[in-house]
PDB file of C-alpha atoms in Angstrom:
ATOM      1  CA  GLY A 437       3.839  -6.478  -7.485  1.00  0.00           C
ATOM      2  CA  ARG A 438       1.456  -9.015  -6.470  1.00  0.00           C
ATOM      3  CA  ALA A 439      -0.899  -8.763  -9.620  1.00  0.00           C
ATOM      4  CA  VAL A 440       2.275  -9.944 -11.989  1.00  0.00           C
ATOM      5  CA  GLU A 441       3.834 -12.236  -8.840  1.00  0.00           C
ATOM      6  CA  TRP A 442       0.188 -14.305  -9.779  1.00  0.00           C
ATOM      7  CA  ALA A 443       0.590 -13.491 -13.810  1.00  0.00           C
ATOM      8  CA  ARG A 444       4.489 -14.611 -13.929  1.00  0.00           C
ATOM      9  CA  ARG A 445       3.336 -18.273 -12.183  1.00  0.00           C
ATOM     10  CA  HIS A 446       0.351 -18.648 -13.627  1.00  0.00           C
ATOM     11  CA  VAL A 447       0.376 -17.283 -17.294  1.00  0.00           C
ATOM     12  CA  PRO A 448       2.397 -19.773 -19.299  1.00  0.00           C
ATOM     13  CA  CYS A 449       5.426 -18.109 -20.944  1.00  0.00           C
ATOM     14  CA  ASN A 450       7.207 -19.506 -23.820  1.00  0.00           C
ATOM     15  CA  SER A 451       8.645 -16.501 -25.181  1.00  0.00           C
ATOM     16  CA  GLU A 452      12.391 -14.614 -24.807  1.00  0.00           C
ATOM     17  CA  TYR A 453      10.735 -11.873 -23.556  1.00  0.00           C
ATOM     18  CA  VAL A 454       7.918 -10.264 -21.105  1.00  0.00           C
ATOM     19  CA  LEU A 455       7.093  -7.278 -21.836  1.00  0.00           C
ATOM     20  CA  TYR A 456       5.021  -5.433 -19.094  1.00  0.00           C
ATOM     21  CA  LEU A 457       2.690  -2.972 -19.651  1.00  0.00           C
ATOM     22  CA  ASP A 458       0.998  -0.384 -17.546  1.00  0.00           C
ATOM     23  CA  GLU A 459      -3.378  -1.232 -17.293  1.00  0.00           C
ATOM     24  CA  ASP A 460      -3.452   2.504 -18.660  1.00  0.00           C
ATOM     25  CA  THR A 461       0.013   1.917 -21.910  1.00  0.00           C
ATOM     26  CA  LEU A 462      -1.143   1.803 -25.374  1.00  0.00           C
ATOM     27  CA  VAL A 463       1.720   0.365 -26.387  1.00  0.00           C
ATOM     28  CA  ALA A 464       2.657   3.107 -30.354  1.00  0.00           C
ATOM     29  CA  GLY A 465       5.016   2.056 -32.573  1.00  0.00           C
ATOM     30  CA  LEU A 466       6.200  -1.144 -31.579  1.00  0.00           C
ATOM     31  CA  THR A 467       8.236  -2.479 -34.348  1.00  0.00           C
ATOM     32  CA  GLY A 468      10.537  -4.867 -32.558  1.00  0.00           C
ATOM     33  CA  LEU A 469      12.779  -5.283 -28.987  1.00  0.00           C
ATOM     34  CA  PRO A 470      16.663  -4.689 -29.326  1.00  0.00           C
ATOM     35  CA  ASP A 471      18.924  -7.904 -27.588  1.00  0.00           C
ATOM     36  CA  ALA A 472      18.954  -6.671 -24.383  1.00  0.00           C
ATOM     37  CA  ASP A 473      17.940  -7.388 -20.810  1.00  0.00           C
ATOM     38  CA  PHE A 474      15.263  -5.033 -19.990  1.00  0.00           C
ATOM     39  CA  ILE A 475      13.910  -3.152 -22.219  1.00  0.00           C
ATOM     40  CA  GLN A 476      12.600   0.373 -21.025  1.00  0.00           C
ATOM     41  CA  PHE A 477      10.213   2.542 -23.647  1.00  0.00           C
ATOM     42  CA  THR A 478       9.451   6.362 -23.082  1.00  0.00           C
ATOM     43  CA  GLU A 479       5.726   6.886 -22.572  1.00  0.00           C
ATOM     44  CA  LYS A 480       4.080  10.163 -22.772  1.00  0.00           C
ATOM     45  CA  PRO A 481       1.295  10.611 -20.636  1.00  0.00           C
ATOM     46  CA  ILE A 482      -2.137  12.064 -22.854  1.00  0.00           C
ATOM     47  CA  PHE A 483      -4.430  14.727 -21.533  1.00  0.00           C
ATOM     48  CA  THR A 484      -7.268  13.722 -19.389  1.00  0.00           C
ATOM     49  CA  GLY A 485      -8.970  16.894 -18.191  1.00  0.00           C
ATOM     50  CA  SER A 486      -6.244  18.256 -15.401  1.00  0.00           C
ATOM     51  CA  ARG A 487      -4.698  21.618 -17.095  1.00  0.00           C
ATOM     52  CA  LEU A 488      -2.367  21.715 -14.941  1.00  0.00           C
ATOM     53  CA  ALA A 489      -1.219  17.850 -14.278  1.00  0.00           C
ATOM     54  CA  TYR A 490      -1.130  17.176 -17.795  1.00  0.00           C
ATOM     55  CA  LEU A 491       1.459  20.888 -17.249  1.00  0.00           C
ATOM     56  CA  CYS A 492       3.629  19.190 -15.205  1.00  0.00           C
ATOM     57  CA  GLU A 493       3.452  15.883 -17.391  1.00  0.00           C
ATOM     58  CA  VAL A 494       5.349  17.892 -19.718  1.00  0.00           C
ATOM     59  CA  PHE A 495       7.757  19.166 -17.511  1.00  0.00           C
ATOM     60  CA  ARG A 496       8.535  15.263 -16.070  1.00  0.00           C
ATOM     61  CA  ILE A 497       8.691  13.701 -20.156  1.00  0.00           C
ATOM     62  CA  GLY A 498      11.142  16.107 -19.899  1.00  0.00           C
ATOM     63  CA  TYR A 499      13.253  15.883 -17.034  1.00  0.00           C
ATOM     64  CA  GLN A 500      13.623  11.631 -17.948  1.00  0.00           C
ATOM     65  CA  PHE A 501      15.354  12.906 -20.633  1.00  0.00           C
ATOM     66  CA  GLU A 502      18.693  11.230 -18.474  1.00  0.00           C
ATOM     67  CA  GLN A 503      16.999   8.145 -19.610  1.00  0.00           C
ATOM     68  CA  ARG A 504      19.111   7.857 -21.922  1.00  0.00           C
ATOM     69  CA  ALA A 505      22.412   8.442 -20.329  1.00  0.00           C
ATOM     70  CA  PHE A 506      21.260   4.643 -18.245  1.00  0.00           C
ATOM     71  CA  ARG A 507      23.375   2.248 -20.409  1.00  0.00           C
ATOM     72  CA  ARG A 508      25.512   3.956 -19.179  1.00  0.00           C
ATOM     73  CA  LEU A 509      24.708   2.894 -15.956  1.00  0.00           C
ATOM     74  CA  SER A 510      25.191  -0.288 -14.142  1.00  0.00           C
ATOM     75  CA  TYR A 511      22.013   0.427 -12.330  1.00  0.00           C
ATOM     76  CA  PRO A 512      19.883   2.306 -14.222  1.00  0.00           C
ATOM     77  CA  LEU A 513      18.396   5.199 -11.485  1.00  0.00           C
ATOM     78  CA  TYR A 514      14.662   3.333 -12.391  1.00  0.00           C
ATOM     79  CA  ALA A 515      12.292   2.133 -14.705  1.00  0.00           C
ATOM     80  CA  TRP A 516       8.491   3.509 -14.613  1.00  0.00           C
ATOM     81  CA  GLY A 517       6.254   5.167 -16.833  1.00  0.00           C
ATOM     82  CA  GLY A 518       5.227   3.284 -20.446  1.00  0.00           C
ATOM     83  CA  GLY A 519       6.699  -0.288 -19.550  1.00  0.00           C
ATOM     84  CA  PHE A 520       9.085  -2.415 -20.197  1.00  0.00           C
ATOM     85  CA  ALA A 521      10.461  -5.369 -21.747  1.00  0.00           C
ATOM     86  CA  ILE A 522      12.660  -8.614 -19.178  1.00  0.00           C
ATOM     87  CA  ARG A 523      13.926 -11.418 -20.942  1.00  0.00           C
ATOM     88  CA  HIS A 524      11.203 -14.312 -19.258  1.00  0.00           C
ATOM     89  CA  GLU A 525      14.542 -16.311 -17.880  1.00  0.00           C
ATOM     90  CA  LEU A 526      15.969 -13.475 -15.647  1.00  0.00           C
ATOM     91  CA  GLU A 527      12.190 -12.745 -14.484  1.00  0.00           C
ATOM     92  CA  ASN A 528      11.741 -16.041 -13.205  1.00  0.00           C
ATOM     93  CA  GLU A 529      15.248 -16.105 -11.361  1.00  0.00           C
ATOM     94  CA  LEU A 530      14.134 -12.287 -10.219  1.00  0.00           C
ATOM     95  CA  THR A 531      10.435 -12.494  -9.416  1.00  0.00           C
ATOM     96  CA  TRP A 532       8.579 -10.519  -8.320  1.00  0.00           C
ATOM     97  CA  ASP A 533       7.814 -11.491  -4.428  1.00  0.00           C
ATOM     98  CA  VAL A 534       9.335  -8.943  -2.913  1.00  0.00           C
ATOM     99  CA  ALA A 535       7.941  -5.845  -0.124  1.00  0.00           C
ATOM    100  CA  THR A 536       8.055  -2.972  -2.631  1.00  0.00           C
ATOM    101  CA  ILE A 537       5.661  -0.092  -4.064  1.00  0.00           C
ATOM    102  CA  THR A 538       7.965   0.809  -6.421  1.00  0.00           C
ATOM    103  CA  GLU A 539       7.963  -2.771  -8.103  1.00  0.00           C
ATOM    104  CA  ASP A 540       9.194  -1.776 -11.733  1.00  0.00           C
ATOM    105  CA  THR A 541      12.255   0.296 -10.355  1.00  0.00           C
ATOM    106  CA  ASN A 542      12.874  -2.416  -7.527  1.00  0.00           C
ATOM    107  CA  LEU A 543      13.398  -5.060 -10.119  1.00  0.00           C
ATOM    108  CA  ILE A 544      15.783  -2.930 -12.582  1.00  0.00           C
ATOM    109  CA  TRP A 545      17.322  -2.470  -9.748  1.00  0.00           C
ATOM    110  CA  ARG A 546      17.199  -5.787  -8.663  1.00  0.00           C
ATOM    111  CA  ALA A 547      18.645  -6.886 -11.855  1.00  0.00           C
ATOM    112  CA  ALA A 548      21.479  -5.174 -11.862  1.00  0.00           C
ATOM    113  CA  ASP A 549      22.110  -6.354  -8.670  1.00  0.00           C
ATOM    114  CA  ARG A 550      22.538  -9.620  -9.618  1.00  0.00           C
ATOM    115  CA  PHE A 551      23.533  -9.698 -13.233  1.00  0.00           C
ATOM    116  CA  ASP A 552      25.410  -7.986 -15.636  1.00  0.00           C
ATOM    117  CA  LEU A 553      22.525  -6.224 -17.210  1.00  0.00           C
ATOM    118  CA  GLU A 554      22.566  -4.568 -20.239  1.00  0.00           C
ATOM    119  CA  TYR A 555      19.587  -1.705 -20.745  1.00  0.00           C
ATOM    120  CA  ARG A 556      18.083  -0.452 -23.832  1.00  0.00           C
ATOM    121  CA  LEU A 557      15.701   2.778 -24.011  1.00  0.00           C
ATOM    122  CA  VAL A 558      13.316   2.730 -27.100  1.00  0.00           C
ATOM    123  CA  ASP A 559      11.919   5.789 -27.995  1.00  0.00           C
ATOM    124  CA  THR A 560       8.403   4.271 -29.339  1.00  0.00           C
ATOM    125  CA  ARG A 561       6.456   6.638 -27.350  1.00  0.00           C
ATOM    126  CA  PHE A 562       4.226   4.670 -25.096  1.00  0.00           C
ATOM    127  CA  ARG A 563       0.960   6.543 -24.355  1.00  0.00           C
ATOM    128  CA  ASN A 564      -0.127   6.290 -20.935  1.00  0.00           C
ATOM    129  CA  GLN A 565      -2.719   8.883 -18.349  1.00  0.00           C
ATOM    130  CA  ALA A 566      -1.402  12.180 -17.413  1.00  0.00           C
ATOM    131  CA  PRO A 567      -3.390  11.974 -14.358  1.00  0.00           C
ATOM    132  CA  PRO A 568      -6.711  13.146 -14.125  1.00  0.00           C
ATOM    133  CA  SER A 569      -5.951  15.455 -11.214  1.00  0.00           C
ATOM    134  CA  LEU A 570      -3.859  17.716  -9.045  1.00  0.00           C
ATOM    135  CA  LYS A 571      -4.288  14.855  -5.772  1.00  0.00           C
ATOM    136  CA  ALA A 572      -3.953  11.470  -7.690  1.00  0.00           C
ATOM    137  CA  MET A 573      -0.369  13.225  -9.692  1.00  0.00           C
ATOM    138  CA  ILE A 574       1.229  14.974  -5.873  1.00  0.00           C
ATOM    139  CA  LYS A 575       0.223  10.687  -4.766  1.00  0.00           C
ATOM    140  CA  GLN A 576       1.724   9.280  -7.117  1.00  0.00           C
ATOM    141  CA  ARG A 577       4.925  11.296  -6.981  1.00  0.00           C
ATOM    142  CA  ARG A 578       4.414  10.643  -3.370  1.00  0.00           C
ATOM    143  CA  ARG A 579       4.585   6.568  -4.230  1.00  0.00           C
ATOM    144  CA  TRP A 580       7.152   7.555  -6.382  1.00  0.00           C
ATOM    145  CA  MET A 581       9.127   8.938  -3.525  1.00  0.00           C
ATOM    146  CA  SER A 582       8.850   6.782  -1.187  1.00  0.00           C
ATOM    147  CA  GLY A 583       9.598   3.601  -3.159  1.00  0.00           C
ATOM    148  CA  THR A 584      12.413   4.981  -4.061  1.00  0.00           C
ATOM    149  CA  LEU A 585      13.989   5.882  -0.602  1.00  0.00           C
ATOM    150  CA  LYS A 586      12.796   2.640   0.809  1.00  0.00           C
ATOM    151  CA  ASP A 587      14.222   0.780  -1.544  1.00  0.00           C
ATOM    152  CA  ASN A 588      17.831   2.879  -2.101  1.00  0.00           C
ATOM    153  CA  HIS A 589      19.682   0.240  -0.192  1.00  0.00           C
ATOM    154  CA  ILE A 590      19.655  -1.981  -3.124  1.00  0.00           C
ATOM    155  CA  LEU A 591      21.505   0.346  -4.622  1.00  0.00           C
ATOM    156  CA  PRO A 592      26.227   0.243  -4.028  1.00  0.00           C
ATOM    157  CA  LEU A 593      27.191   3.074  -1.479  1.00  0.00           C
ATOM    158  CA  LEU A 594      28.482   5.014  -4.823  1.00  0.00           C
ATOM    159  CA  TYR A 595      25.586   4.933  -6.470  1.00  0.00           C
ATOM    160  CA  GLN A 596      22.941   6.219  -3.185  1.00  0.00           C
ATOM    161  CA  PRO A 597      24.717   8.809  -3.127  1.00  0.00           C
ATOM    162  CA  LEU A 598      23.726  10.475  -6.429  1.00  0.00           C
ATOM    163  CA  THR A 599      21.087   8.763  -6.093  1.00  0.00           C
ATOM    164  CA  LEU A 600      18.962  10.679  -2.809  1.00  0.00           C
ATOM    165  CA  THR A 601      20.446  13.692  -5.489  1.00  0.00           C
ATOM    166  CA  ARG A 602      18.609  13.603  -7.372  1.00  0.00           C
ATOM    167  CA  VAL A 603      15.980  12.928  -4.064  1.00  0.00           C
ATOM    168  CA  VAL A 604      17.095  16.040  -3.105  1.00  0.00           C
ATOM    169  CA  SER A 605      16.911  18.683  -6.416  1.00  0.00           C
ATOM    170  CA  TRP A 606      13.132  17.071  -6.737  1.00  0.00           C
ATOM    171  CA  GLY A 607      11.729  17.575  -3.941  1.00  0.00           C
ATOM    172  CA  PHE A 608      13.202  20.605  -2.382  1.00  0.00           C
ATOM    173  CA  SER A 609      14.383  22.760  -5.406  1.00  0.00           C
ATOM    174  CA  PRO A 610      11.245  25.170  -4.809  1.00  0.00           C
ATOM    175  CA  ALA A 611      13.000  26.006  -1.454  1.00  0.00           C
ATOM    176  CA  ILE A 612      15.653  27.368  -3.174  1.00  0.00           C
ATOM    177  CA  PRO A 613      15.013  30.957  -3.123  1.00  0.00           C
ATOM    178  CA  LEU A 614      14.231  31.138   0.437  1.00  0.00           C
ATOM    179  CA  LEU A 615      17.777  30.120   1.310  1.00  0.00           C
ATOM    180  CA  ILE A 616      18.849  32.999  -0.955  1.00  0.00           C
ATOM    181  CA  ILE A 617      16.481  34.931   1.302  1.00  0.00           C
ATOM    182  CA  GLY A 618      17.332  33.837   5.037  1.00  0.00           C
ATOM    183  CA  ALA A 619      21.123  34.079   3.952  1.00  0.00           C
ATOM    184  CA  SER A 620      20.585  38.183   2.902  1.00  0.00           C
ATOM    185  CA  VAL A 621      18.590  38.679   6.942  1.00  0.00           C
ATOM    186  CA  VAL A 622      22.399  37.333   8.267  1.00  0.00           C
ATOM    187  CA  PRO A 623      24.903  40.149   8.370  1.00  0.00           C
ATOM    188  CA  GLY A 624      27.707  39.648   7.117  1.00  0.00           C
ATOM    189  CA  ALA A 625      26.891  36.761   4.583  1.00  0.00           C
ATOM    190  CA  THR A 626      27.802  38.463   1.055  1.00  0.00           C
ATOM    191  CA  ILE A 627      29.349  35.619   0.102  1.00  0.00           C
ATOM    192  CA  SER A 628      26.506  33.294   1.012  1.00  0.00           C
ATOM    193  CA  ILE A 629      23.884  35.310  -1.059  1.00  0.00           C
ATOM    194  CA  GLN A 630      25.924  34.991  -4.193  1.00  0.00           C
ATOM    195  CA  PHE A 631      26.374  31.152  -3.880  1.00  0.00           C
ATOM    196  CA  PHE A 632      22.725  30.901  -3.417  1.00  0.00           C
ATOM    197  CA  GLU A 633      22.675  33.190  -6.155  1.00  0.00           C
ATOM    198  CA  LEU A 634      24.385  30.951  -8.322  1.00  0.00           C
ATOM    199  CA  VAL A 635      23.142  27.718  -8.058  1.00  0.00           C
ATOM    200  CA  SER A 636      20.134  28.726  -7.975  1.00  0.00           C
ATOM    201  CA  THR A 637      20.463  30.327 -11.393  1.00  0.00           C
ATOM    202  CA  ALA A 638      22.610  27.023 -12.304  1.00  0.00           C
ATOM    203  CA  LEU A 639      19.229  25.360 -11.026  1.00  0.00           C
ATOM    204  CA  LEU A 640      17.191  27.910 -13.203  1.00  0.00           C
ATOM    205  CA  VAL A 641      18.159  27.221 -16.325  1.00  0.00           C
ATOM    206  CA  VAL A 642      17.980  23.144 -16.072  1.00  0.00           C
ATOM    207  CA  LEU A 643      14.508  22.928 -14.382  1.00  0.00           C
ATOM    208  CA  PHE A 644      13.790  26.012 -18.209  1.00  0.00           C
ATOM    209  CA  ILE A 645      15.657  22.982 -20.366  1.00  0.00           C
ATOM    210  CA  TYR A 646      14.048  20.143 -18.736  1.00  0.00           C
ATOM    211  CA  MET A 647      10.744  22.096 -20.168  1.00  0.00           C
ATOM    212  CA  LEU A 648      12.196  22.607 -23.577  1.00  0.00           C
ATOM    213  CA  PHE A 649      12.498  18.868 -23.731  1.00  0.00           C
ATOM    214  CA  GLY A 650       9.833  18.213 -23.074  1.00  0.00           C
ATOM    215  CA  LEU A 651       7.947  20.195 -25.561  1.00  0.00           C
ATOM    216  CA  TRP A 652       9.918  18.552 -27.792  1.00  0.00           C
ATOM    217  CA  ALA A 653       8.869  15.488 -26.285  1.00  0.00           C
ATOM    218  CA  TYR A 654       5.659  15.984 -27.240  1.00  0.00           C
ATOM    219  CA  ARG A 655       6.070  18.565 -30.296  1.00  0.00           C
ATOM    220  CA  LYS A 656       4.069  20.886 -29.248  1.00  0.00           C
ATOM    221  CA  HIS A 657       4.910  23.768 -31.856  1.00  0.00           C
ATOM    222  CA  PRO A 658       7.470  26.094 -31.061  1.00  0.00           C
ATOM    223  CA  LEU A 659       4.236  29.348 -31.273  1.00  0.00           C
ATOM    224  CA  VAL A 660       3.666  27.550 -27.261  1.00  0.00           C
ATOM    225  CA  TRP A 661       6.619  27.515 -26.190  1.00  0.00           C
ATOM    226  CA  PRO A 662       6.866  30.504 -24.299  1.00  0.00           C
ATOM    227  CA  VAL A 663       3.457  29.799 -22.690  1.00  0.00           C
ATOM    228  CA  PHE A 664       4.698  26.539 -21.142  1.00  0.00           C
ATOM    229  CA  LEU A 665       7.940  28.514 -20.626  1.00  0.00           C
ATOM    230  CA  ILE A 666       6.626  31.120 -18.066  1.00  0.00           C
ATOM    231  CA  LEU A 667       4.077  28.290 -16.027  1.00  0.00           C
ATOM    232  CA  THR A 668       7.555  26.171 -16.075  1.00  0.00           C
ATOM    233  CA  PRO A 669       8.241  27.481 -11.872  1.00  0.00           C
ATOM    234  CA  LEU A 670       4.507  26.714 -11.150  1.00  0.00           C
ATOM    235  CA  ALA A 671       5.153  22.686 -12.890  1.00  0.00           C
ATOM    236  CA  VAL A 672       8.274  22.658 -11.003  1.00  0.00           C
ATOM    237  CA  VAL A 673       6.707  23.379  -7.739  1.00  0.00           C
ATOM    238  CA  LEU A 674       3.123  21.101  -8.350  1.00  0.00           C
ATOM    239  CA  HIS A 675       6.026  18.381  -9.559  1.00  0.00           C
ATOM    240  CA  ALA A 676       7.744  18.407  -5.770  1.00  0.00           C
ATOM    241  CA  ILE A 677       4.850  18.561  -3.224  1.00  0.00           C
ATOM    242  CA  GLY A 678       4.791  15.091  -3.737  1.00  0.00           C
ATOM    243  CA  ALA A 679       8.113  14.126  -3.897  1.00  0.00           C
ATOM    244  CA  ALA A 680       8.801  16.398  -1.066  1.00  0.00           C
ATOM    245  CA  TRP A 681       5.403  14.957   0.884  1.00  0.00           C
ATOM    246  CA  GLY A 682       7.350  10.899   0.137  1.00  0.00           C
ATOM    247  CA  VAL A 683      10.517  12.045   2.004  1.00  0.00           C
ATOM    248  CA  LEU A 684       8.421  13.891   4.855  1.00  0.00           C
ATOM    249  CA  SER A 685       5.959  11.522   5.342  1.00  0.00           C
ATOM    250  CA  PRO A 686       6.479   8.240   3.327  1.00  0.00           C
ATOM    251  CA  ILE A 687       3.815   6.026   2.470  1.00  0.00           C
ATOM    252  CA  GLU A 688       4.477   1.765   2.623  1.00  0.00           C
ATOM    253  CA  GLU A 689       1.550   0.402   0.697  1.00  0.00           C
ATOM    254  CA  PHE A 690       0.447   0.981  -3.024  1.00  0.00           C
ATOM    255  CA  GLU A 691      -2.350   2.932  -3.867  1.00  0.00           C
ATOM    256  CA  VAL A 692      -3.571   2.925  -7.930  1.00  0.00           C
ATOM    257  CA  THR A 693      -3.218   6.086  -9.842  1.00  0.00           C
ATOM    258  CA  GLU A 694      -7.153   6.909 -10.262  1.00  0.00           C
ATOM    259  CA  LYS A 695      -7.587   6.285 -13.820  1.00  0.00           C
ATOM    260  CA  VAL A 696     -10.048   8.164 -15.886  1.00  0.00           C
ATOM    261  CA  ALA A 697     -12.932   5.568 -18.646  1.00  0.00           C
ATOM    262  CA  PRO A 698     -11.613   5.360 -22.492  1.00  0.00           C
ATOM    263  CA  GLU A 699     -14.499   7.477 -23.506  1.00  0.00           C
ATOM    264  CA  THR A 700     -13.572  10.822 -21.657  1.00  0.00           C
ATOM    265  CA  ILE A 701      -9.804  10.527 -23.096  1.00  0.00           C
ATOM    266  CA  GLU A 702     -12.095  10.669 -26.330  1.00  0.00           C
ATOM    267  CA  GLU A 703     -14.152  13.511 -25.503  1.00  0.00           C
ATOM    268  CA  VAL A 704     -11.026  15.724 -24.377  1.00  0.00           C
ATOM    269  CA  ASN A 705      -9.300  15.279 -27.348  1.00  0.00           C
ATOM    270  CA  PRO A 706     -10.216  16.655 -30.203  1.00  0.00           C
ATOM    271  CA  GLU A 707      -8.050  14.725 -32.775  1.00  0.00           C
ATOM    272  CA  LEU A 708      -9.571  11.120 -31.345  1.00  0.00           C
ATOM    273  CA  SER A 709     -13.079  10.355 -32.141  1.00  0.00           C
ATOM    274  CA  GLU A 710     -15.213   8.209 -30.822  1.00  0.00           C
ATOM    275  CA  GLY A 711     -13.510   4.122 -30.561  1.00  0.00           C
ATOM    276  CA  ALA A 712     -10.014   5.363 -31.595  1.00  0.00           C
ATOM    277  CA  ILE A 713      -8.697   3.540 -28.863  1.00  0.00           C
ATOM    278  CA  GLU A 714     -10.136   0.797 -28.972  1.00  0.00           C
ATOM    279  CA  ALA A 715      -9.562   0.388 -32.585  1.00  0.00           C
ATOM    280  CA  HIS A 716      -6.173   1.187 -31.632  1.00  0.00           C
ATOM    281  CA  ASP A 717      -3.827  -2.024 -32.740  1.00  0.00           C
ATOM    282  CA  GLY A 718      -0.344  -0.847 -31.077  1.00  0.00           C
ATOM    283  CA  GLN A 719       1.405  -0.922 -34.212  1.00  0.00           C
ATOM    284  CA  ASP A 720       0.567   2.701 -35.634  1.00  0.00           C
ATOM    285  CA  ARG A 721       0.257   6.106 -33.411  1.00  0.00           C
ATOM    286  CA  LEU A 722      -2.050   6.978 -30.853  1.00  0.00           C
ATOM    287  CA  VAL A 723      -2.600  10.657 -32.612  1.00  0.00           C
ATOM    288  CA  ARG A 724      -1.293  12.716 -35.729  1.00  0.00           C
ATOM    289  CA  GLU A 725       0.334  10.053 -37.767  1.00  0.00           C
ATOM    290  CA  SER A 726       3.856  11.682 -38.143  1.00  0.00           C
ATOM    291  CA  ALA A 727       6.249  12.395 -35.350  1.00  0.00           C
ATOM    292  CA  ASP A 728       7.547  15.284 -36.382  1.00  0.00           C
ATOM    293  CA  GLU A 729       4.079  16.969 -36.964  1.00  0.00           C
ATOM    294  CA  PHE A 730       3.615  19.780 -34.965  1.00  0.00           C
ATOM    295  CA  ASP A 731       1.084  19.917 -31.794  1.00  0.00           C
ATOM    296  CA  THR A 732      -0.496  23.364 -31.894  1.00  0.00           C
ATOM    297  CA  GLU A 733      -3.216  22.765 -28.499  1.00  0.00           C
ATOM    298  CA  LEU A 734      -1.882  23.755 -25.604  1.00  0.00           C
ATOM    299  CA  PHE A 735      -2.870  21.473 -22.888  1.00  0.00           C
ATOM    300  CA  LYS A 736      -3.851  18.352 -25.216  1.00  0.00           C
ATOM    301  CA  ASP A 737      -2.289  16.490 -27.362  1.00  0.00           C
TER     302      ASP A 737
END
């Protein structure tokens, strides 16, 4: 947040929009902007060496399918990943001079609070980096959850139960089977067992649907889908650890997620030749010429 506030003050901008990208984001397929106040671009994190982190990213991208409905909300539930564009006029009104560790979500919530915000999602699938390790991913999720909880007061009371429900479903959904076990040892708890079985089954189905959405976003070949579906429970647990940690022990300080060098990405992704990232111009796709071409690699692009 301090870095982009410095940029807002010192980097001249005469354009209608300002495009913000994380330091690891590579623009792909950008042909223009829709007429809106805040434009979120979808993301597709690239493999950086950790198969488990990559598995969780495929699941997370499926989870973010819900972003397609955010234009119907007065307050989009979050903004992160990939990149986003905001009208320069609104950015100058809001500024980034706010104490927060999730500056992008904080900005869109403040924008929706002050203006009749028009939001659009553009499905361009900008390429950024999957966390290089489970440790880095868990710490990243912890920061996201900590910042979301701290800034939740910006939302009106009508929205706060919705965001808190997302917090619980994200961080503690792996604990549902424990509730079933607990209900089974309570005398006369038949109704409770049936209720928890129903809830857990519904949640389980939804989690597998999220994974399917992620596989479709990544254009993974249907032949490899069974492997990811079998590993969905593992992805759910690993994805939830950092979120639960952020709820139980939130952090106050910003910590940058570890990044890897372009040479490493090119080395672990066989479809990328040496120098492909440096030569990428932002207009074409980074990997595979067609968006409809299936990827047959399991944990690589």
